[in-house]
mmCIF file of C-alpha atoms and ligand atoms in Angstrom:
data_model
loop_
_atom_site.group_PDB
_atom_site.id
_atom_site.type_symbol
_atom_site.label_atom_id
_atom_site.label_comp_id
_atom_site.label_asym_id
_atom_site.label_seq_id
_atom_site.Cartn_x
_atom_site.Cartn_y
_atom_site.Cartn_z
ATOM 1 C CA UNK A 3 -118.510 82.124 9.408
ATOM 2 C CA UNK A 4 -120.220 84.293 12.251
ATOM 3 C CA UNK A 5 -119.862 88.079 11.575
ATOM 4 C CA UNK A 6 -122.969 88.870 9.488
ATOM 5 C CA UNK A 7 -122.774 92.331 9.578
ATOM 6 C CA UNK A 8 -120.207 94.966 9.184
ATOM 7 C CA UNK A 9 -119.227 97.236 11.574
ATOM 8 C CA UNK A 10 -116.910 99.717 10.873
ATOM 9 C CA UNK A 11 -113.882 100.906 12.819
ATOM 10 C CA UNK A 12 -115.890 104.325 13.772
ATOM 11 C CA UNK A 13 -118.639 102.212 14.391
ATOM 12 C CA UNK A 14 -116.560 99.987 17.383
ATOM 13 C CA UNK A 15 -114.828 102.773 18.645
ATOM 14 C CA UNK A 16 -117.995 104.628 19.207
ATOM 15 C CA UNK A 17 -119.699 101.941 20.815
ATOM 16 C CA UNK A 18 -117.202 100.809 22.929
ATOM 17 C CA UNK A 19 -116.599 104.446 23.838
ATOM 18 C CA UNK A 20 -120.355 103.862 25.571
ATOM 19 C CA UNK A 21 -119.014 101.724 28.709
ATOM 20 C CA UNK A 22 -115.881 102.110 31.018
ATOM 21 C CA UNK A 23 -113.538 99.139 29.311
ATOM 22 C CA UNK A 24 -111.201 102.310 28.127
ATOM 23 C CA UNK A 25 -109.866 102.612 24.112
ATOM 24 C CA UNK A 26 -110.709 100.227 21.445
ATOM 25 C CA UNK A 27 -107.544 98.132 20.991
ATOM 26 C CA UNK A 28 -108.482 95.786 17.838
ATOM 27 C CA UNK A 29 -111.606 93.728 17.256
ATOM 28 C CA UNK A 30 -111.661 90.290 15.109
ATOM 29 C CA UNK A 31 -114.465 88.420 13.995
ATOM 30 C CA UNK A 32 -114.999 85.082 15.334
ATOM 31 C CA UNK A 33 -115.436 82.305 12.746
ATOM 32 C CA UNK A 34 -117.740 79.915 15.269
ATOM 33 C CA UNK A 35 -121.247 80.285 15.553
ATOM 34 C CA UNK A 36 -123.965 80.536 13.361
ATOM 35 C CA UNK A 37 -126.599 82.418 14.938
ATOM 36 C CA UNK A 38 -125.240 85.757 15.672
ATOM 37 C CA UNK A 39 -122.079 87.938 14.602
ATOM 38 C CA UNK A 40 -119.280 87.691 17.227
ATOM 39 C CA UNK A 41 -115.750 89.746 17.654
ATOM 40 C CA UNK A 42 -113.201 89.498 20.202
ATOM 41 C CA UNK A 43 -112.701 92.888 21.272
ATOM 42 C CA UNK A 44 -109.629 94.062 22.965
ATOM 43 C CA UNK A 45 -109.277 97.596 24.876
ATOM 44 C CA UNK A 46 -106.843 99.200 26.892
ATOM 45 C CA UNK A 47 -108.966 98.397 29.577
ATOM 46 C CA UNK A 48 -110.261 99.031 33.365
ATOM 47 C CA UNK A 49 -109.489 97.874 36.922
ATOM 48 C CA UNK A 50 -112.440 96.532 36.816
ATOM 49 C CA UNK A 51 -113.328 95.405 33.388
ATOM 50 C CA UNK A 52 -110.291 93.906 32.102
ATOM 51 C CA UNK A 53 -109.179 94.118 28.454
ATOM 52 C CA UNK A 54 -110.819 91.343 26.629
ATOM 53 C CA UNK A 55 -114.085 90.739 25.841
ATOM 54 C CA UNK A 56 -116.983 89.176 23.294
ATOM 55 C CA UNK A 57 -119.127 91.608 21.295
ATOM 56 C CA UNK A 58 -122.450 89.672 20.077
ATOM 57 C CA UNK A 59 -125.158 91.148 17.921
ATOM 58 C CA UNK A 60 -128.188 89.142 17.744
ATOM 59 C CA UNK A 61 -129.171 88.473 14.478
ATOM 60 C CA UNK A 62 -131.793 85.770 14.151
ATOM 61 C CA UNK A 63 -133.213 83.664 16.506
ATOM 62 C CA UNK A 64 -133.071 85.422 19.317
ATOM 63 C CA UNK A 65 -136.714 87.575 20.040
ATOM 64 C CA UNK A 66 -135.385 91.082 21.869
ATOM 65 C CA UNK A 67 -137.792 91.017 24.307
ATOM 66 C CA UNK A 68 -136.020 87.560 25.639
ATOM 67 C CA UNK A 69 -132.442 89.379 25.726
ATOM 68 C CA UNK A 70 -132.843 91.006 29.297
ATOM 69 C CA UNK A 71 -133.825 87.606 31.026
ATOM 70 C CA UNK A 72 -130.846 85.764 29.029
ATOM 71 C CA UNK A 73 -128.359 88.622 30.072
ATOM 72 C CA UNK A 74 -129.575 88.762 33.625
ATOM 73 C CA UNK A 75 -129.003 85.165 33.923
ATOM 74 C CA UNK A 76 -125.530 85.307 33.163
ATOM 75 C CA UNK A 77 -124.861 87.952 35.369
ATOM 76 C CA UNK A 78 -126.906 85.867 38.037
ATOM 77 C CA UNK A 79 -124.837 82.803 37.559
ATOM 78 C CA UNK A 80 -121.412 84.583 37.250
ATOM 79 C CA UNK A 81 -122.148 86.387 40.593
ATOM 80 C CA UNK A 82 -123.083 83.234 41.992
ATOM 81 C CA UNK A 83 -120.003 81.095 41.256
ATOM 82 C CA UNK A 84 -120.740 79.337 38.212
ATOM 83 C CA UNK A 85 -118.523 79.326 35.104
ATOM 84 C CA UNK A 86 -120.557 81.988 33.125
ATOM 85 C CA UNK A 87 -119.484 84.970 31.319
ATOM 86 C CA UNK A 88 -121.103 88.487 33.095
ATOM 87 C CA UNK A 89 -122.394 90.735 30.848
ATOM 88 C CA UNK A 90 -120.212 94.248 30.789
ATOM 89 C CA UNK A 91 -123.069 96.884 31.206
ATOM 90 C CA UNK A 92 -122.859 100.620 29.442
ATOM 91 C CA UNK A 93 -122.258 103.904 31.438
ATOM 92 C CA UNK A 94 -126.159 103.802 31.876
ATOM 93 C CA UNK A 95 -126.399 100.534 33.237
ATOM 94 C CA UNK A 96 -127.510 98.797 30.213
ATOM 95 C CA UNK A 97 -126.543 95.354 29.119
ATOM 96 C CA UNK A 98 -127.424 95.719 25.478
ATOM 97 C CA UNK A 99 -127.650 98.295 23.092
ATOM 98 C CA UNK A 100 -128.722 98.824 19.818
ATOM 99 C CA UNK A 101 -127.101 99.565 16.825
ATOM 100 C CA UNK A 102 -129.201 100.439 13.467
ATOM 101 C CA UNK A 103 -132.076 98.338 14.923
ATOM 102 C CA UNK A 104 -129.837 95.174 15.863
ATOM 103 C CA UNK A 105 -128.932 94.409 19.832
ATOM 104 C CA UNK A 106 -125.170 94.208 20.691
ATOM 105 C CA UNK A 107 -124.245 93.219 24.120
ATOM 106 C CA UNK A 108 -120.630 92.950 25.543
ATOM 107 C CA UNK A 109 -119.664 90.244 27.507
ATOM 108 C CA UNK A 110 -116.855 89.135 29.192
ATOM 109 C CA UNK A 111 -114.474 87.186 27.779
ATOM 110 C CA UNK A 112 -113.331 83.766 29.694
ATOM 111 C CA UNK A 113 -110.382 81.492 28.430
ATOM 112 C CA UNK A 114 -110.894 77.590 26.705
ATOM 113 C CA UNK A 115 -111.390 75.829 23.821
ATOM 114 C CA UNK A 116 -114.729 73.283 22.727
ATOM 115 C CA UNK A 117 -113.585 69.958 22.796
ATOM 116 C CA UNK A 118 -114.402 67.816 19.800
ATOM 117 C CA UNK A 119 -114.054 64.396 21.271
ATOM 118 C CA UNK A 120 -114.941 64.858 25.080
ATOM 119 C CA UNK A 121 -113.525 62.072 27.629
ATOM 120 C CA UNK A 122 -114.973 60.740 30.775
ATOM 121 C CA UNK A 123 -113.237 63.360 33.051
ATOM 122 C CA UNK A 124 -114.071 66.282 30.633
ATOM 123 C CA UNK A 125 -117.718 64.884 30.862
ATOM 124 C CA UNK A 126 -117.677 64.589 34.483
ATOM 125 C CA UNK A 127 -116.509 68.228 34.634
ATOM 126 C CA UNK A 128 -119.469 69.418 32.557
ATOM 127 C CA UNK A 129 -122.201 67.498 35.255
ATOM 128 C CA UNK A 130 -120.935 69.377 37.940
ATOM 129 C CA UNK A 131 -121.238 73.045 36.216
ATOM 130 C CA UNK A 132 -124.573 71.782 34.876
ATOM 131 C CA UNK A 133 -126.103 70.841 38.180
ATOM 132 C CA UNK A 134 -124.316 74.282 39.975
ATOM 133 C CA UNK A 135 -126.189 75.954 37.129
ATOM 134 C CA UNK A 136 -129.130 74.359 38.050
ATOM 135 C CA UNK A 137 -129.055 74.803 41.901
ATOM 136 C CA UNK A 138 -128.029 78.388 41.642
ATOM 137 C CA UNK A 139 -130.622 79.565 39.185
ATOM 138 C CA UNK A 140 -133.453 78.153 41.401
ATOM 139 C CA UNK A 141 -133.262 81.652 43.182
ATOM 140 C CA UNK A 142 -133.347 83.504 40.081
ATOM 141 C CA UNK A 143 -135.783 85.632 39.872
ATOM 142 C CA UNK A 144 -136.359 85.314 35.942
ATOM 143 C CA UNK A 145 -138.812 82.690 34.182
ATOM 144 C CA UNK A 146 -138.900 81.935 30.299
ATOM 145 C CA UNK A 147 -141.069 79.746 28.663
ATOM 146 C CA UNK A 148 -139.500 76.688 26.553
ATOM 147 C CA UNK A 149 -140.493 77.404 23.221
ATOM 148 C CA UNK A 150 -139.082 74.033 21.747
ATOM 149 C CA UNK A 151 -140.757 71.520 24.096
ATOM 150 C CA UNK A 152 -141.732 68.338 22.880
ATOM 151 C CA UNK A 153 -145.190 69.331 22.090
ATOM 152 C CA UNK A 154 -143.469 72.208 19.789
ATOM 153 C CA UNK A 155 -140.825 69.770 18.165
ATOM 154 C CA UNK A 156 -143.733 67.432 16.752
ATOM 155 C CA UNK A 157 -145.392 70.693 15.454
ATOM 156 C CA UNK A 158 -142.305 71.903 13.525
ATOM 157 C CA UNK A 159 -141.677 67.944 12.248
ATOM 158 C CA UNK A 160 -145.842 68.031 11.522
ATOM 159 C CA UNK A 161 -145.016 71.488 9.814
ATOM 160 C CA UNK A 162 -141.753 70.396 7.782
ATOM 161 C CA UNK A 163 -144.620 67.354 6.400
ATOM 162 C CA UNK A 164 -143.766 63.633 5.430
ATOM 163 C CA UNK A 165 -142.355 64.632 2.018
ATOM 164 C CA UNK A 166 -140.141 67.060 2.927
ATOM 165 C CA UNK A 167 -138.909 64.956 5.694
ATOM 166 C CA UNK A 168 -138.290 61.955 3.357
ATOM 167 C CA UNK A 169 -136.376 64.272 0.633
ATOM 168 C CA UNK A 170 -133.633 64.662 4.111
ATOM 169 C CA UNK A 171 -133.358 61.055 4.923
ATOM 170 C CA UNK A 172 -136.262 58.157 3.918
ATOM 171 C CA UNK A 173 -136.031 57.514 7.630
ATOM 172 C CA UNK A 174 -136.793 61.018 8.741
ATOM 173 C CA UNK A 175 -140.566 60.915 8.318
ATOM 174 C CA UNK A 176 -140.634 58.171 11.169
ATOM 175 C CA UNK A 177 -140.111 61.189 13.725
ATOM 176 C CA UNK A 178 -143.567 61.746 13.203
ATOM 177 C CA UNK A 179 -145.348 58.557 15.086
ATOM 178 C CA UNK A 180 -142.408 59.098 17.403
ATOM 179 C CA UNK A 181 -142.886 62.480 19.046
ATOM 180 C CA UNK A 182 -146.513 61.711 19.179
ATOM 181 C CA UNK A 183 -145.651 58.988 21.151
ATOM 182 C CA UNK A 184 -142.856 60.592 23.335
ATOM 183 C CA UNK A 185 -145.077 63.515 23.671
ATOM 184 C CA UNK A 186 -147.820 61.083 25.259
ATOM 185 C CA UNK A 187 -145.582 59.886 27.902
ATOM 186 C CA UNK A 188 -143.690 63.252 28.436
ATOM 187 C CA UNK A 189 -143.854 63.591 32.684
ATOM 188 C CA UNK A 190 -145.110 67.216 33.468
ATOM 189 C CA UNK A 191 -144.119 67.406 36.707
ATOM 190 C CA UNK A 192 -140.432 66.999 37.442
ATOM 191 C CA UNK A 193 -138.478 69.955 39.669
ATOM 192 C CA UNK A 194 -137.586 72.725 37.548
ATOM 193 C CA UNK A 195 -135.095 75.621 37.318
ATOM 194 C CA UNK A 196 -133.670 78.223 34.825
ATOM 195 C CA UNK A 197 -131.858 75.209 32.345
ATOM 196 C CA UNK A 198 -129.070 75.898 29.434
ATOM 197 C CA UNK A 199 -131.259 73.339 27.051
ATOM 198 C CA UNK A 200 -128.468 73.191 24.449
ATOM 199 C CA UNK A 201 -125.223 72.108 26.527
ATOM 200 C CA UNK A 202 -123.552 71.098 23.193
ATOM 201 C CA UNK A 203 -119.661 70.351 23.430
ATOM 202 C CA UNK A 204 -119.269 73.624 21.407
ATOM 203 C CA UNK A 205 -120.976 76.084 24.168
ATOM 204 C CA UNK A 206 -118.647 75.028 26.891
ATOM 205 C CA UNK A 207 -115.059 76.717 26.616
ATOM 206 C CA UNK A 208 -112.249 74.091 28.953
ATOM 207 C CA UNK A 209 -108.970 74.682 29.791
ATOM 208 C CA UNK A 210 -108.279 70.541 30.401
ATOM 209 C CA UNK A 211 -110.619 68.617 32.212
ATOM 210 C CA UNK A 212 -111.598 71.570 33.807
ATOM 211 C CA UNK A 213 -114.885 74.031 32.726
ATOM 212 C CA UNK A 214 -113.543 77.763 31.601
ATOM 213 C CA UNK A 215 -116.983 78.440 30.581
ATOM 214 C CA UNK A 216 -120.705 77.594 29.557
ATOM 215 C CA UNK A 217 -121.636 79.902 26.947
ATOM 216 C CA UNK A 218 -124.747 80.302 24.679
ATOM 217 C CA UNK A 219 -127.596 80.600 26.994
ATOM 218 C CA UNK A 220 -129.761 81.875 24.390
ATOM 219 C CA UNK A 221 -132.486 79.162 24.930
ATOM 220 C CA UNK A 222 -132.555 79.200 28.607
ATOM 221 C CA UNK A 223 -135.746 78.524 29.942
ATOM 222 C CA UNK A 224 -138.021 77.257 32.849
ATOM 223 C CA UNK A 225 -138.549 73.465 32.645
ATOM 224 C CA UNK A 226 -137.025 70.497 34.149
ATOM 225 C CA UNK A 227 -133.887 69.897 35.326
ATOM 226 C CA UNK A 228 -133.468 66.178 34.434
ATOM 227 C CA UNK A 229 -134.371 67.298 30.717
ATOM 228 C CA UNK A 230 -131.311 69.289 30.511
ATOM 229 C CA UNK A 231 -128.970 66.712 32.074
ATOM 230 C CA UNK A 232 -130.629 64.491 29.331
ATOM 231 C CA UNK A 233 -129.821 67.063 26.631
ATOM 232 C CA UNK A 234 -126.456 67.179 27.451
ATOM 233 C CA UNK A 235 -126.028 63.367 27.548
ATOM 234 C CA UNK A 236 -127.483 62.713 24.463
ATOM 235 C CA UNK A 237 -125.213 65.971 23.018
ATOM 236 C CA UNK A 238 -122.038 64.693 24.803
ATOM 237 C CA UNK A 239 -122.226 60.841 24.782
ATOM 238 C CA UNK A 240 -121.941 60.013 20.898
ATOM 239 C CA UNK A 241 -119.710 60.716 18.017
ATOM 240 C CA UNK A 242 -120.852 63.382 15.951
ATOM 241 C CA UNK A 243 -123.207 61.090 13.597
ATOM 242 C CA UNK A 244 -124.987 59.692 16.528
ATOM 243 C CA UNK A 245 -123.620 56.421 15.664
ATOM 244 C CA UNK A 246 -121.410 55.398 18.186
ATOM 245 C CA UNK A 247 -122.050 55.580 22.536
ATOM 246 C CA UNK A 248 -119.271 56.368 24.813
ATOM 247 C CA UNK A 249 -120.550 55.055 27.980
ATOM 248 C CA UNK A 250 -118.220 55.965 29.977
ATOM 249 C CA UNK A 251 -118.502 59.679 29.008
ATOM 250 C CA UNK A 252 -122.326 59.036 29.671
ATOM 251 C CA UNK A 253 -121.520 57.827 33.144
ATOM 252 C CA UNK A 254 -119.183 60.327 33.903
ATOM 253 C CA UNK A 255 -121.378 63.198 32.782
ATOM 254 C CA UNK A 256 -124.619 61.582 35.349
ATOM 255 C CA UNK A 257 -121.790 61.032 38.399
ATOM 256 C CA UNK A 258 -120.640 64.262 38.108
ATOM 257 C CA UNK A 259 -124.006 66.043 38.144
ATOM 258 C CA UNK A 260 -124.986 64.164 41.139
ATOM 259 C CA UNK A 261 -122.068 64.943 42.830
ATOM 260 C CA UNK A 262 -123.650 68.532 43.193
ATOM 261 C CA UNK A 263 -127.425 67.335 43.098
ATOM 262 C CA UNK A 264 -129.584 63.913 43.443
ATOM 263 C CA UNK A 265 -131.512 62.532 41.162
ATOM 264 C CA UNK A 266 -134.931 61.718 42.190
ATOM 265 C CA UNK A 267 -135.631 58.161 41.377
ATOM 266 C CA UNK A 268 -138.471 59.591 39.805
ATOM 267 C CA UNK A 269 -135.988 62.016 37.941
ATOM 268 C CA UNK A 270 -133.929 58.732 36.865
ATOM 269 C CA UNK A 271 -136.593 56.718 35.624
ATOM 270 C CA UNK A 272 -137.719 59.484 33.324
ATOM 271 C CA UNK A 273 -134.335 60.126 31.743
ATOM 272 C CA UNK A 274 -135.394 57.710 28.920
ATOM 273 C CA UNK A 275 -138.283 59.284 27.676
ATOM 274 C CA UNK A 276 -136.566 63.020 27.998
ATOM 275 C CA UNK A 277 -133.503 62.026 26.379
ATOM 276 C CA UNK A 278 -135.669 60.917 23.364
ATOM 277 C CA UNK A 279 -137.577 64.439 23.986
ATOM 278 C CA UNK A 280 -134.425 65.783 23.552
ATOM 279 C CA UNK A 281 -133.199 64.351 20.315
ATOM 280 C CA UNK A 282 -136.589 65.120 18.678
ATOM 281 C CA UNK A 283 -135.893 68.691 19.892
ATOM 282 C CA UNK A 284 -133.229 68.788 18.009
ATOM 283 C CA UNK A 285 -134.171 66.556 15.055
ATOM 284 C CA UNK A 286 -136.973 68.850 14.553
ATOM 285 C CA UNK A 287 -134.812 72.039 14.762
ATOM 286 C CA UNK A 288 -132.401 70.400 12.309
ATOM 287 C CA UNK A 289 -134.908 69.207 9.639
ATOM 288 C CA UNK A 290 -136.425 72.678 9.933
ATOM 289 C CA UNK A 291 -133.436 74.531 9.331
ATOM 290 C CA UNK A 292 -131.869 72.026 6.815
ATOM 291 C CA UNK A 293 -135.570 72.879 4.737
ATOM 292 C CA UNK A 294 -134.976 76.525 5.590
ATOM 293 C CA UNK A 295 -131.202 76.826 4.344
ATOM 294 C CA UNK A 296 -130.422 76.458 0.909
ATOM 295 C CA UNK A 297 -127.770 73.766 0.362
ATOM 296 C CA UNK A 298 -125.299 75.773 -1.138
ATOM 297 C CA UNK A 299 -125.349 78.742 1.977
ATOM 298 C CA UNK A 300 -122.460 79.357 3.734
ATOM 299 C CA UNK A 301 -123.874 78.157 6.565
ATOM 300 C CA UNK A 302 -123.251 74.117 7.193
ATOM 301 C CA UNK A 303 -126.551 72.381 7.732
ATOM 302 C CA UNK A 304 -127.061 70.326 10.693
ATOM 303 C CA UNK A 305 -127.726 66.504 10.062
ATOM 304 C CA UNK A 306 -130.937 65.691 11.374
ATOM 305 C CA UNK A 307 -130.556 61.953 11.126
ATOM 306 C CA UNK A 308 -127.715 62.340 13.733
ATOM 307 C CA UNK A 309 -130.076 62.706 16.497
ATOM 308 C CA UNK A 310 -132.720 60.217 14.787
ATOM 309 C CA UNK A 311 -129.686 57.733 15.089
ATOM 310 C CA UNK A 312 -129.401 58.508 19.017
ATOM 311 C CA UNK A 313 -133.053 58.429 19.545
ATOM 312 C CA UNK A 314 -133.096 54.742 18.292
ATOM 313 C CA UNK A 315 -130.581 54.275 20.862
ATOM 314 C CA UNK A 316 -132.151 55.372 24.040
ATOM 315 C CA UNK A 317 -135.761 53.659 22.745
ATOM 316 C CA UNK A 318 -133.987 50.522 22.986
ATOM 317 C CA UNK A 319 -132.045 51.021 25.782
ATOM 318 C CA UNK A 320 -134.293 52.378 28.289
ATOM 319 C CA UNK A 321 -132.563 53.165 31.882
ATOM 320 C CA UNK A 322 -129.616 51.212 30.610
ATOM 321 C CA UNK A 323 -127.969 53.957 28.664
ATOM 322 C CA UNK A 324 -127.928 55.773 32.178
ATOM 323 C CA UNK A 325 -126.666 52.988 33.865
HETATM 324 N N1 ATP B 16 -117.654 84.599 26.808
HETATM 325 C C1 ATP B 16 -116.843 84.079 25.896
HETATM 326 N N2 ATP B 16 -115.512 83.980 26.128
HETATM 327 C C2 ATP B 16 -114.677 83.484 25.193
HETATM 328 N N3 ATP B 16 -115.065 83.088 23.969
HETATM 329 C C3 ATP B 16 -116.377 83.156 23.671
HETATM 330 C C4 ATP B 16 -117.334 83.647 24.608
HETATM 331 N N4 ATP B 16 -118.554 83.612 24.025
HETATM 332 C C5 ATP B 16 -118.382 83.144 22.790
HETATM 333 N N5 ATP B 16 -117.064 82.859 22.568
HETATM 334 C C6 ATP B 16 -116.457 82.362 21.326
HETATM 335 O O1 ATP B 16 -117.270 82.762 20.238
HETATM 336 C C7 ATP B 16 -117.693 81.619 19.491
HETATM 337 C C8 ATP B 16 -119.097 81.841 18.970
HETATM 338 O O2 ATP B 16 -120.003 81.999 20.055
HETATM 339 P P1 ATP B 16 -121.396 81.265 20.057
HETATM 340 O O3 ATP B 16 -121.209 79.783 19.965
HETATM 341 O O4 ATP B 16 -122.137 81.802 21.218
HETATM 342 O O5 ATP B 16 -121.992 81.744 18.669
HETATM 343 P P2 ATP B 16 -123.472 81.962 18.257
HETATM 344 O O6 ATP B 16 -123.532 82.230 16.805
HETATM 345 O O7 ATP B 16 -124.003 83.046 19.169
HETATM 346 O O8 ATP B 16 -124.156 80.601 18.670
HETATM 347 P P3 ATP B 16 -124.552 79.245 17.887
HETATM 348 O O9 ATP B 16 -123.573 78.999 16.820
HETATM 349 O O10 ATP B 16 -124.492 78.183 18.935
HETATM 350 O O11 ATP B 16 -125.916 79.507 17.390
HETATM 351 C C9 ATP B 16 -117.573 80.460 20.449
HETATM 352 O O12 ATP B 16 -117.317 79.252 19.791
HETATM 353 C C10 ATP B 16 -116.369 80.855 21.308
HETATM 354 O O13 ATP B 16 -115.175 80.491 20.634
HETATM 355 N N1 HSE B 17 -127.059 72.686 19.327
HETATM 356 C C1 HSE B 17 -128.058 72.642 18.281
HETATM 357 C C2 HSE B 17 -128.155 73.969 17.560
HETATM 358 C C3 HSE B 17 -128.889 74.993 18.353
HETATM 359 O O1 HSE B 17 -130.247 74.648 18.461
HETATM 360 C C4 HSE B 17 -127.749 71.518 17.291
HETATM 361 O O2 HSE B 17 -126.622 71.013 17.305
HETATM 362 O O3 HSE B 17 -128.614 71.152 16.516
#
């Protein structure tokens, strides 16, 4: 489930009455997603609007003051030619609102479906918007902070503690040593750029082997660009468990980024370390929310051990998982 919060047929047609996309048509909640409430919202429309579009609120997660650098990148990247929804801005110029305290932004909608089982082409595809992302938001004026670096990930495992970590997995508590370690070797001084940092299969839409859309940019930030073509490797390359690798789809993912832009050997010979940087990221994030969430929420909770499983891997692969 993703609509958290009701909003009334009044309520719609009011705000959408608040930018030039014409009459509310009909507006359906959006099951995917856990963060914030989504609808599909359909108008009569404008020439230059169209008719379709996404209406988010931001419910958790998401600090308002970050909202105008996260909407300004997508309009950024959209105007320059990457495969990212623009946001629709009100009659004042606005790109979010408020509603009874909450934000709501409306954002265009772009066709394709999130592939559950990715091949080597669909991979491939993925590199190249990932590295146009990259390249384009270099001249973005906009700079965020990464608030879930690797020195931040051992903080939230120290903060989750040993027992609470065991009571997950009796493996879990081994995350400790190793994003002390990882965090020791962590290279401060790759090139940088505006990055997506959570290029999961489910926040990029594809019509075939080709990118519709990246979506989701809600923890864009300023850090290095190698660490977000790890990200997506380690979030594209296995099955869901973490269990098994599909080189090939690794491969295809690295070839297709440097089709746009060249690794650094530098760059290269880092991608072990920030690919394990990467999966504590998001073991941390996991164990944190899988503490957080009660297990009988609506919500499904995240399996932490999936990305402990795909750390393993890269420690004891080294450059060859990039190969
Ligand atoms: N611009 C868009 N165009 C078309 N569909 C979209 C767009 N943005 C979001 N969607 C659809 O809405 C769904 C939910 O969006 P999203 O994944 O951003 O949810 P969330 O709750 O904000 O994020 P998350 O679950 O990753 O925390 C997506 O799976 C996709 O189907
Ligand atoms: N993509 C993340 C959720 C957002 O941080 C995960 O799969 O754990």
């Amino acid at each position: 489930m993703a609509v958290y919060t009701h909003l009334s047929a009044e309520d719609l047609a009011e705000l959408i009455a608040q930018y030039d996309v014409g009459r509310l048509v009909s507006a359906k909640g959006i099951a995917e997603g856990v963060s914030n409430s989504n609808w599909l919202v359909e108008t009569t429309g404008s020439a230059s609007a169209g008719t379709r579009f996404i209406l988010t609120m931001y419910e958790r997660r998401i600090e308002i003051e970050d909202l105008p650098f996260f909407l300004a990148l997508l309009d950024f990247l959209s105007a320059h030619d990457c495969p990212v929804p623009r946001t629709i801005h009100d009659r004042q110029g606005s790109a979010f609102r408020t509603i009874d305290g909450k934000a709501v932004a409306l954002i265009e909608f772009l066709p394709g479906v999130s592939v559950d089982h990715p091949t080597a082409a669909q991979a491939r595809a993925v590199g190249v918007a990932l590295a146009r992302v990259h390249v384009a938001a270099r001249d973005f004026d906009g700079a965020r902070t990464n608030t879930l670096g690797i020195a931040e990930s051992r903080r939230v495992l120290e903060a989750c503690g040993e027992v609470a970590l065991a009571a997950i997995d009796p493996r879990l508590p081994a995350a400790l040593a190793l994003a002390a370690d990882v965090e020791a070797q962590w290279p401060g001084d790759l090139p940088a750029s505006v990055i997506h940092s959570d290029l999961f299969p489910d926040n990029v839409l594809m019509l075939g082997a080709d990118v519709s859309a990246l979506i989701d940019f809600y923890f864009a930030c300023t850090d290095a660009m190698a660490y977000d073509l790890a990200v997506t490797h380690a979030a594209w390359s296995f099955d869901k468990a973490g269990e098994t690798f599909s080189e090939d789809v690794g491969t295809a993912l690295v070839e297709g980024y440097e089709s746009i832009r060249t690794l650094s050997a530098r760059e290269r010979a880092c991608l072990p370390i920030l690919a394990q940087g990467a999966c504590l990221r998001f073991v941390a994030s996991r164990a944190e929310d899988w503490i957080g969430t009660p297990a009988d929420a609506l919500v499904t909770r995240k399996d932490p051990m999936a990305f402990l499983r795909r750390l393993d891997f890269y420690r004891a692969q080294g450059t060859a998982a990039f190969a």
